[in-house]
């Protein structure tokens, strides 16, 4: 699970606005000034993206310190020194008070009073008949799951806990096999014969402290020994492994989400076993990376999804012994809420397509957004991607792809961390059955709000030939959307940290 987008919420504290509304500005000048400043670092955010109150109380308040139009007290932040040295917040305004008032007035005037409604889409059914739901309750289980992973080779689950930080190994019968204490919450895991490679985020919530690590846990004398491989990382969220320079040694790509600062690097493994860093992208918000091949070659290409303000999909292709060319495949506006990327060949034409979820709604209290959901971008065979399918889903946080019903095409399972619990609670988990030609039928199961699903994985955990699903609940996330009090209390008391959705397709075929 890649947890980068989860930790974005928090409006800078102790802001004192230095500009005051009331100055009159010509409407045409307001438009010009807004375009000049607001697309200097990212795509221009159209006023229609947010309602008036969210612009006034959320987005503009967040932007003001970055332009020096407001002051933020860094002294009480653990990452203060890092931010000051990076010059994230200017010590003097880089925008005049008149221009800041013009920008503020532009969004106040042009934004809708209420957010736009979702476009018409197929309703979510409540008939997930192909799966049997199991609640995994075991000794010491918590409602703070920040990682779930299926190990199909050993028929077991890996469950990462945020507090206290640990990795639990659990059988399909719900028995705790082992618990590995860790320095900070684990958010990504790769299983290798020599051990478990774990990405430790360091700070679960927004920070630019460099407390993250990549570690390996290896069995020794009936327990696990944890050894640090790479440290001083700013909230790493994803580690992907491949031989990127054809020297026979496995290298890796690390996404460091950070907060205001971040980066993507590939780490070359040297003969000594040490790693040499090569920077690919220096910006915050790296969510996850995926290896795939866009042409017939021995070195995989690297796809990266970025969130925060400069949201988009990046492609890195090998062009020298250690170098990669960089291409931006898609750019998204800063309220898009990018949360996860999968690279899958949906139409089986030999060219990789993209599945993206965007639904992070945790930056500040905000209305639901009509453009949040799940998207498929098809590859035209020349490396260009275009949106082919979109399903609106409030709070979409992750989606995985597999032929769950064993009918020869690819289905989708998705979770939401910010669903509309009042009007559409089934958004918490949605299974999209592919009927062919990217025509999907969405469904869920009774009790889908038993947890607040932050993380998910899919693989054949019980060895019966079909793909199962596991969900992890994190009950302490941001309350930037309305959450019924009784539901919040239920998450903390029902011992539902993990759900296993056992796929019954194989047993139905045998009948």
Coordinates of C-alpha atoms in Angstrom, one line a residue:
X1 CA 0.0 0.0 0.0
X2 CA 1.3 3.5 -0.9
X3 CA 0.3 5.9 1.8
X4 CA 1.6 9.1 0.4
X5 CA -1.6 10.8 -0.3
X6 CA -3.0 9.9 3.1
X7 CA -0.8 12.3 4.9
X8 CA -1.6 15.5 3.0
X9 CA -4.2 17.1 5.3
X10 CA -3.4 20.0 7.7
X11 CA -3.8 23.6 6.9
X12 CA -0.7 25.6 8.0
X13 CA -1.2 26.8 11.5
X14 CA -1.0 30.3 12.9
X15 CA -1.6 32.0 9.7
X16 CA -2.1 35.8 9.8
X17 CA -3.3 37.3 6.6
X18 CA -1.4 40.4 5.5
X19 CA -3.9 41.2 2.8
X20 CA -7.4 42.4 3.4
X21 CA -10.4 42.2 1.1
X22 CA -12.1 45.4 0.1
X23 CA -9.8 46.7 -2.6
X24 CA -11.6 47.0 -5.9
X25 CA -10.0 45.4 -9.0
X26 CA -11.1 45.2 -12.5
X27 CA -12.5 41.6 -13.2
X28 CA -10.2 41.2 -16.3
X29 CA -7.2 42.1 -14.2
X30 CA -8.2 39.6 -11.5
X31 CA -8.3 36.9 -14.2
X32 CA -4.9 37.8 -15.5
X33 CA -3.3 38.0 -12.1
X34 CA -4.8 34.6 -11.0
X35 CA -3.4 33.0 -14.1
X36 CA 0.0 34.5 -13.7
X37 CA 0.5 33.4 -10.1
X38 CA -1.7 30.2 -9.9
X39 CA -0.1 28.4 -12.8
X40 CA 3.5 29.3 -12.1
X41 CA 4.0 26.0 -10.2
X42 CA 1.1 23.8 -11.4
X43 CA -1.9 23.6 -13.7
X44 CA -4.3 26.5 -13.4
X45 CA -7.0 25.6 -10.9
X46 CA -10.3 26.7 -12.3
X47 CA -12.7 28.4 -9.8
X48 CA -15.3 25.7 -10.5
X49 CA -13.1 23.0 -8.9
X50 CA -14.1 24.0 -5.4
X51 CA -17.1 25.8 -3.8
X52 CA -16.7 29.3 -2.5
X53 CA -16.3 28.4 1.2
X54 CA -13.6 25.8 0.4
X55 CA -11.7 28.3 -1.6
X56 CA -11.9 30.9 1.2
X57 CA -11.4 28.7 4.2
X58 CA -9.2 26.1 2.7
X59 CA -7.3 26.5 -0.6
X60 CA -6.5 30.2 -0.4
X61 CA -5.4 29.9 3.3
X62 CA -3.1 27.1 2.2
X63 CA -1.6 29.1 -0.7
X64 CA -1.1 32.4 1.2
X65 CA 2.1 31.5 3.1
X66 CA 3.7 30.1 -0.1
X67 CA 3.4 33.5 -1.7
X68 CA 4.4 35.5 1.4
X69 CA 0.8 36.9 1.6
X70 CA 0.6 35.4 5.1
X71 CA 2.9 34.3 7.8
X72 CA 3.3 30.9 9.3
X73 CA 5.1 30.1 12.6
X74 CA 7.5 27.3 11.9
X75 CA 9.3 27.4 15.3
X76 CA 7.1 24.7 16.9
X77 CA 7.5 22.3 13.9
X78 CA 10.1 19.5 14.1
X79 CA 10.9 20.1 10.5
X80 CA 11.3 23.8 10.9
X81 CA 15.1 23.8 10.1
X82 CA 14.6 21.8 6.9
X83 CA 11.8 24.1 5.7
X84 CA 13.7 27.3 6.5
X85 CA 16.8 26.1 4.7
X86 CA 14.8 25.1 1.7
X87 CA 13.1 28.6 1.6
X88 CA 9.7 27.1 1.2
X89 CA 8.0 30.1 2.8
X90 CA 9.4 33.5 1.7
X91 CA 10.5 35.9 4.4
X92 CA 9.0 38.8 2.4
X93 CA 5.9 38.8 0.2
X94 CA 6.5 37.8 -3.4
X95 CA 3.1 39.1 -4.3
X96 CA 1.7 42.6 -3.6
X97 CA -1.3 43.0 -1.3
X98 CA -3.3 44.4 -4.2
X99 CA -2.6 41.3 -6.3
X100 CA -3.3 38.9 -3.5
X101 CA -6.7 40.7 -3.0
X102 CA -7.4 40.4 -6.7
X103 CA -6.7 36.6 -6.7
X104 CA -8.8 36.1 -3.6
X105 CA -11.6 38.2 -5.1
X106 CA -11.5 36.3 -8.4
X107 CA -12.1 32.9 -6.7
X108 CA -14.7 34.4 -4.4
X109 CA -16.6 35.8 -7.3
X110 CA -16.2 32.9 -9.8
X111 CA -16.5 29.8 -7.6
X112 CA -19.9 28.1 -7.4
X113 CA -21.8 28.4 -4.1
X114 CA -22.2 24.6 -4.0
X115 CA -19.9 21.9 -5.6
X116 CA -21.0 20.3 -8.8
X117 CA -22.8 17.0 -8.6
X118 CA -21.4 13.8 -9.9
X119 CA -22.2 12.8 -13.5
X120 CA -24.8 10.0 -13.9
X121 CA -23.2 6.6 -13.4
X122 CA -24.2 3.0 -12.7
X123 CA -25.4 2.6 -9.1
X124 CA -23.4 0.4 -6.7
X125 CA -25.3 -2.8 -6.1
X126 CA -25.2 -4.7 -2.8
X127 CA -24.8 -8.2 -4.1
X128 CA -21.2 -9.2 -4.0
X129 CA -22.1 -12.9 -4.4
X130 CA -18.7 -14.0 -5.6
X131 CA -16.9 -13.4 -2.3
X132 CA -17.2 -14.6 1.2
X133 CA -16.4 -12.0 3.9
X134 CA -14.1 -13.0 6.8
X135 CA -13.1 -10.7 9.6
X136 CA -9.5 -11.3 10.7
X137 CA -9.4 -10.8 14.4
X138 CA -6.2 -12.0 16.1
X139 CA -4.3 -11.2 19.3
X140 CA -3.1 -7.6 19.2
X141 CA -4.9 -6.6 16.1
X142 CA -5.5 -2.8 15.8
X143 CA -7.8 -0.5 13.9
X144 CA -4.7 1.3 12.6
X145 CA -3.7 -0.8 9.6
X146 CA -1.4 1.1 7.3
X147 CA -0.4 -1.9 5.1
X148 CA -1.9 -5.2 4.0
X149 CA -0.3 -7.6 1.7
X150 CA -1.1 -11.2 0.6
X151 CA 1.8 -13.7 0.4
X152 CA 0.4 -16.4 -2.0
X153 CA 3.5 -18.5 -1.8
X154 CA 3.1 -19.1 2.0
X155 CA -0.7 -18.6 2.2
X156 CA -0.6 -15.8 4.7
X157 CA -1.2 -12.1 5.3
X158 CA 1.2 -9.3 6.2
X159 CA -0.5 -6.6 8.2
X160 CA 1.3 -3.3 9.0
X161 CA 0.3 -1.4 12.1
X162 CA 0.8 2.3 12.7
X163 CA 0.7 2.2 16.5
X164 CA 2.7 0.7 17.9
X165 CA 4.6 0.2 14.6
X166 CA 4.9 -3.4 13.6
X167 CA 4.5 -6.0 10.9
X168 CA 2.2 -8.9 11.8
X169 CA 2.3 -12.2 9.9
X170 CA -1.2 -13.8 10.1
X171 CA -2.5 -17.1 8.7
X172 CA -5.7 -17.5 6.7
X173 CA -7.4 -18.9 9.8
X174 CA -6.6 -15.7 11.7
X175 CA -3.8 -16.9 13.8
X176 CA -0.9 -14.6 14.6
X177 CA 2.3 -16.3 13.4
X178 CA 4.8 -13.6 14.2
X179 CA 5.1 -9.9 15.0
X180 CA 8.0 -7.7 14.0
X181 CA 8.5 -4.5 15.9
X182 CA 9.5 -1.5 13.7
X183 CA 10.8 2.0 14.1
X184 CA 7.8 3.6 12.3
X185 CA 4.7 2.6 10.4
X186 CA 5.4 0.2 7.4
X187 CA 3.6 1.3 4.2
X188 CA 5.1 -0.9 1.5
X189 CA 6.5 -4.5 1.5
X190 CA 8.4 -6.7 -1.0
X191 CA 9.0 -10.3 -0.2
X192 CA 12.3 -11.9 -1.3
X193 CA 13.9 -15.2 -0.4
X194 CA 16.5 -13.3 1.7
X195 CA 13.8 -11.5 3.7
X196 CA 11.1 -8.8 3.8
X197 CA 12.0 -5.4 2.4
X198 CA 9.9 -2.8 4.3
X199 CA 9.4 0.8 3.5
X200 CA 9.0 2.7 6.8
X201 CA 7.3 6.1 6.3
X202 CA 8.8 7.7 9.4
X203 CA 6.0 10.3 9.9
X204 CA 2.6 9.1 9.0
X205 CA 1.2 12.7 9.1
X206 CA 2.5 15.7 7.1
X207 CA 6.2 16.4 7.8
X208 CA 9.4 17.0 5.9
X209 CA 11.5 15.3 8.6
X210 CA 13.8 12.6 7.3
X211 CA 12.8 9.8 9.6
X212 CA 11.9 7.3 6.9
X213 CA 13.8 4.1 6.1
X214 CA 14.1 1.1 3.9
X215 CA 14.8 -1.9 6.0
X216 CA 15.1 -5.7 5.5
X217 CA 13.7 -8.2 8.1
X218 CA 15.4 -11.5 8.0
X219 CA 14.6 -14.6 10.1
X220 CA 17.2 -15.5 12.7
X221 CA 17.0 -17.9 15.7
X222 CA 13.2 -18.0 15.7
X223 CA 12.7 -14.2 15.4
X224 CA 13.3 -11.5 12.8
X225 CA 16.4 -9.3 12.7
X226 CA 15.7 -5.8 11.1
X227 CA 18.6 -4.1 9.4
X228 CA 18.5 -0.6 7.8
X229 CA 19.5 -0.4 4.1
X230 CA 18.7 3.3 3.4
X231 CA 17.8 5.9 5.9
X232 CA 17.2 9.7 6.2
X233 CA 14.2 9.5 3.9
X234 CA 11.4 12.1 3.8
X235 CA 8.2 10.0 4.2
X236 CA 9.0 7.2 1.7
X237 CA 5.8 5.6 0.4
X238 CA 6.9 3.1 -2.2
X239 CA 9.9 0.9 -3.1
X240 CA 10.0 -1.0 -6.4
X241 CA 12.8 -3.5 -7.2
X242 CA 14.4 -4.3 -10.6
X243 CA 17.8 -4.5 -12.3
X244 CA 17.9 -1.1 -13.9
X245 CA 21.5 -1.2 -15.3
X246 CA 21.8 -4.8 -16.4
X247 CA 24.6 -5.6 -14.0
X248 CA 22.9 -8.6 -12.5
X249 CA 22.1 -6.9 -9.2
X250 CA 18.7 -5.7 -8.2
X251 CA 18.3 -2.0 -7.9
X252 CA 15.3 -0.1 -6.5
X253 CA 13.2 3.0 -7.0
X254 CA 12.1 4.9 -3.9
X255 CA 9.2 7.4 -3.9
X256 CA 9.5 10.0 -1.1
X257 CA 6.3 11.8 -0.7
X258 CA 7.5 14.3 1.9
X259 CA 5.2 17.2 2.4
X260 CA 6.5 20.4 0.9
X261 CA 9.7 18.7 -0.1
X262 CA 10.1 15.2 -1.7
X263 CA 11.7 13.3 -4.5
X264 CA 11.9 10.1 -6.6
X265 CA 15.3 8.4 -6.9
X266 CA 16.6 5.1 -8.2
X267 CA 19.2 3.4 -6.0
X268 CA 22.0 1.4 -7.8
X269 CA 23.1 -1.6 -5.8
X270 CA 26.9 -1.8 -5.7
X271 CA 28.9 -5.1 -5.4
X272 CA 29.3 -4.3 -1.7
X273 CA 25.5 -4.4 -1.2
X274 CA 25.4 -0.6 -0.6
X275 CA 23.2 1.6 -2.6
X276 CA 24.1 4.7 -4.7
X277 CA 21.4 7.2 -5.2
X278 CA 20.5 8.7 -8.6
X279 CA 17.8 11.5 -8.5
X280 CA 15.0 11.2 -11.0
X281 CA 12.5 13.8 -9.9
X282 CA 12.8 16.5 -7.2
X283 CA 9.3 17.5 -6.0
X284 CA 6.9 16.5 -3.2
X285 CA 4.0 14.1 -3.6
X286 CA 5.4 11.0 -5.1
X287 CA 2.8 8.3 -4.4
X288 CA 4.0 5.1 -6.0
X289 CA 6.1 3.8 -8.9
X290 CA 5.4 0.9 -11.2
X291 CA 7.8 -0.9 -13.6
X292 CA 6.6 -1.8 -17.1
X293 CA 7.9 -2.1 -20.7
X294 CA 6.9 0.4 -23.4
X295 CA 9.1 -1.2 -26.0
X296 CA 11.1 -4.4 -26.5
X297 CA 14.1 -3.9 -24.3
X298 CA 15.7 -5.5 -21.3
X299 CA 15.4 -2.6 -18.9
X300 CA 11.9 -1.7 -17.6
X301 CA 10.5 1.8 -17.8
X302 CA 9.4 3.6 -14.6
X303 CA 5.9 5.0 -14.2
X304 CA 5.4 7.4 -11.2
X305 CA 2.3 9.1 -9.9
X306 CA 2.6 12.4 -8.1
X307 CA 0.1 14.2 -5.9
X308 CA 0.3 17.5 -3.9
X309 CA 0.1 20.6 -6.1
X310 CA 2.0 19.3 -9.2
X311 CA -0.1 16.2 -9.8
X312 CA 0.6 14.0 -12.7
X313 CA 1.9 10.7 -14.2
X314 CA 5.6 10.6 -15.1
X315 CA 7.5 8.2 -17.3
X316 CA 11.2 7.5 -17.0
X317 CA 13.0 5.6 -19.8
X318 CA 16.6 4.4 -19.7
X319 CA 18.8 6.4 -22.1
X320 CA 22.3 5.7 -20.7
X321 CA 24.1 3.5 -18.2
X322 CA 22.7 5.4 -15.3
X323 CA 20.5 8.0 -16.9
X324 CA 16.8 8.2 -17.7
X325 CA 14.8 10.5 -19.9
X326 CA 11.7 12.1 -18.3
X327 CA 8.3 12.6 -19.9
X328 CA 5.1 13.8 -18.3
X329 CA 2.3 11.6 -19.6
X330 CA -0.6 13.5 -17.8
X331 CA -0.9 16.6 -15.7
X332 CA -3.7 17.1 -13.2
X333 CA -5.0 20.2 -11.4
X334 CA -4.0 20.6 -7.7
X335 CA -7.3 19.5 -6.3
X336 CA -7.3 16.2 -8.3
X337 CA -6.4 14.1 -5.3
X338 CA -4.1 11.5 -6.9
X339 CA -3.9 8.5 -4.7
X340 CA -2.7 5.3 -6.6
X341 CA -1.4 4.1 -10.0
X342 CA -1.6 0.7 -11.7
X343 CA -0.1 -0.1 -15.1
X344 CA -2.1 -2.8 -16.8
X345 CA -2.8 -3.8 -20.4
X346 CA -6.6 -3.7 -20.3
X347 CA -7.2 -4.4 -24.0
X348 CA -4.4 -6.9 -24.4
X349 CA -2.8 -5.1 -27.4
X350 CA 0.7 -5.4 -26.0
X351 CA 0.9 -1.8 -24.8
X352 CA 0.6 -0.8 -21.1
X353 CA -2.5 1.2 -20.1
X354 CA -3.0 3.2 -16.9
X355 CA -5.5 2.9 -14.0
X356 CA -5.5 5.9 -11.7
X357 CA -7.5 6.7 -8.5
X358 CA -8.0 10.2 -7.4
X359 CA -10.0 11.0 -4.3
X360 CA -7.8 12.3 -1.5
X361 CA -10.0 14.8 0.2
X362 CA -8.0 15.3 3.4
X363 CA -6.2 18.6 3.0
X364 CA -8.8 20.6 4.8
X365 CA -12.6 20.3 5.4
X366 CA -14.0 20.2 2.0
X367 CA -17.1 19.3 0.0
X368 CA -17.2 16.2 -2.1
X369 CA -15.8 16.6 -5.6
X370 CA -17.5 15.5 -8.8
X371 CA -14.1 14.7 -10.5
X372 CA -12.9 12.3 -7.9
X373 CA -13.0 8.7 -8.9
X374 CA -11.3 5.9 -11.0
X375 CA -10.0 6.5 -14.5
X376 CA -8.5 4.2 -17.2
X377 CA -6.1 5.8 -19.6
X378 CA -5.6 3.8 -22.8
X379 CA -2.3 3.7 -24.7
X380 CA -2.7 4.5 -28.4
X381 CA 0.3 2.3 -29.2
X382 CA 2.6 5.3 -29.7
X383 CA 3.0 6.1 -26.0
X384 CA 0.2 8.6 -25.8
X385 CA -2.5 8.1 -23.2
X386 CA -6.1 9.3 -23.3
X387 CA -8.9 8.9 -20.8
X388 CA -11.2 6.0 -21.9
X389 CA -13.3 5.3 -18.8
X390 CA -14.3 7.2 -15.6
X391 CA -16.4 6.2 -12.7
X392 CA -17.1 8.9 -10.1
X393 CA -16.2 7.7 -6.6
X394 CA -15.9 10.0 -3.7
X395 CA -12.6 9.5 -1.9
X396 CA -11.2 6.9 -4.2
X397 CA -7.9 5.8 -2.7
X398 CA -6.7 2.7 -4.3
X399 CA -7.8 0.2 -7.1
X400 CA -6.3 -3.1 -8.0
X401 CA -6.9 -5.1 -11.2
X402 CA -7.3 -8.9 -11.7
X403 CA -9.5 -11.4 -13.5
X404 CA -11.4 -12.0 -10.2
X405 CA -14.2 -14.0 -11.8
X406 CA -12.0 -16.0 -14.2
X407 CA -13.8 -15.1 -17.3
X408 CA -10.8 -13.8 -19.3
X409 CA -11.1 -10.1 -18.8
X410 CA -9.8 -7.7 -16.1
X411 CA -12.0 -6.6 -13.2
X412 CA -11.4 -3.8 -10.7
X413 CA -11.6 -3.7 -6.9
X414 CA -11.5 -0.2 -5.3
X415 CA -11.6 1.4 -1.9
X416 CA -12.5 4.9 -0.7
X417 CA -11.0 6.6 2.3
X418 CA -13.3 9.6 2.0
X419 CA -16.7 8.2 0.9
X420 CA -20.0 10.0 1.3
X421 CA -21.1 8.0 4.3
X422 CA -24.5 9.7 4.5
X423 CA -25.6 9.3 0.9
X424 CA -23.5 6.5 -0.6
X425 CA -21.7 4.4 2.1
X426 CA -21.2 1.6 -0.4
X427 CA -18.4 3.7 -1.9
X428 CA -16.2 2.3 0.9
X429 CA -15.5 -0.7 -1.3
X430 CA -16.6 -1.3 -4.9
X431 CA -16.1 -4.4 -7.1
X432 CA -16.3 -3.6 -10.8
X433 CA -17.1 -6.7 -12.8
X434 CA -16.0 -6.3 -16.4
X435 CA -18.7 -7.3 -18.8
X436 CA -16.5 -6.7 -21.8
X437 CA -15.4 -3.6 -23.7
X438 CA -14.7 -1.8 -20.4
X439 CA -18.4 -2.0 -19.4
X440 CA -18.3 -2.5 -15.7
X441 CA -21.0 -3.4 -13.2
X442 CA -20.3 -2.0 -9.7
X443 CA -21.3 -3.9 -6.5
X444 CA -20.4 -4.0 -2.8
X445 CA -21.3 -6.1 0.2
X446 CA -23.4 -5.6 3.3
X447 CA -21.3 -4.2 6.1
X448 CA -18.8 -2.5 3.8
X449 CA -18.4 0.3 6.3
X450 CA -17.1 -2.1 9.1
X451 CA -13.8 -0.3 8.6
X452 CA -12.3 2.8 7.1
X453 CA -10.4 1.2 4.3
X454 CA -7.0 2.8 3.8
X455 CA -5.2 -0.1 2.2
X456 CA -5.9 -3.1 0.0
X457 CA -4.2 -6.0 -1.8
X458 CA -5.2 -8.8 -4.1
X459 CA -3.7 -12.3 -4.7
X460 CA -4.6 -16.0 -4.2
X461 CA -4.0 -16.4 -0.5
X462 CA -5.7 -19.8 0.0
X463 CA -4.2 -21.5 -3.1
X464 CA -7.5 -22.4 -4.8
X465 CA -6.8 -20.7 -8.1
X466 CA -8.7 -17.4 -7.8
X467 CA -7.7 -14.0 -6.6
X468 CA -8.8 -12.9 -3.1
X469 CA -8.9 -9.4 -1.7
X470 CA -7.8 -8.1 1.7
X471 CA -8.7 -4.7 3.2
X472 CA -7.1 -2.8 6.0
X473 CA -8.9 -0.3 8.2
X474 CA -7.3 3.0 9.6
X475 CA -9.9 4.6 11.9
X476 CA -7.9 7.7 12.9
X477 CA -7.6 9.5 9.6
X478 CA -8.6 13.1 8.9
X479 CA -12.2 14.0 9.5
X480 CA -12.3 16.5 6.6
X481 CA -15.6 14.9 5.5
X482 CA -18.7 14.2 7.6
X483 CA -18.4 10.9 9.4
X484 CA -21.3 9.8 11.6
X485 CA -20.3 9.6 15.3
X486 CA -21.7 6.1 15.7
X487 CA -19.7 4.9 12.7
X488 CA -16.5 6.3 14.1
X489 CA -17.1 4.7 17.5
X490 CA -17.8 1.4 15.8
X491 CA -14.4 1.4 14.0
X492 CA -12.6 1.8 17.3
X493 CA -14.5 -1.0 19.1
X494 CA -15.5 -3.7 16.6
X495 CA -12.0 -5.2 16.3
X496 CA -12.3 -5.0 12.5
X497 CA -8.8 -4.1 11.5
X498 CA -8.7 -6.4 8.4
X499 CA -11.3 -8.0 6.1
X500 CA -10.5 -11.0 3.9
X501 CA -12.8 -11.2 0.9
X502 CA -12.4 -14.9 -0.1
X503 CA -13.0 -15.4 -3.8
X504 CA -15.4 -18.4 -4.4
X505 CA -15.1 -18.4 -8.2
X506 CA -13.0 -21.6 -8.2
X507 CA -15.6 -23.5 -6.0
X508 CA -18.4 -22.3 -8.2
X509 CA -16.7 -23.6 -11.3
X510 CA -16.2 -27.0 -9.7
X511 CA -19.9 -27.3 -9.0

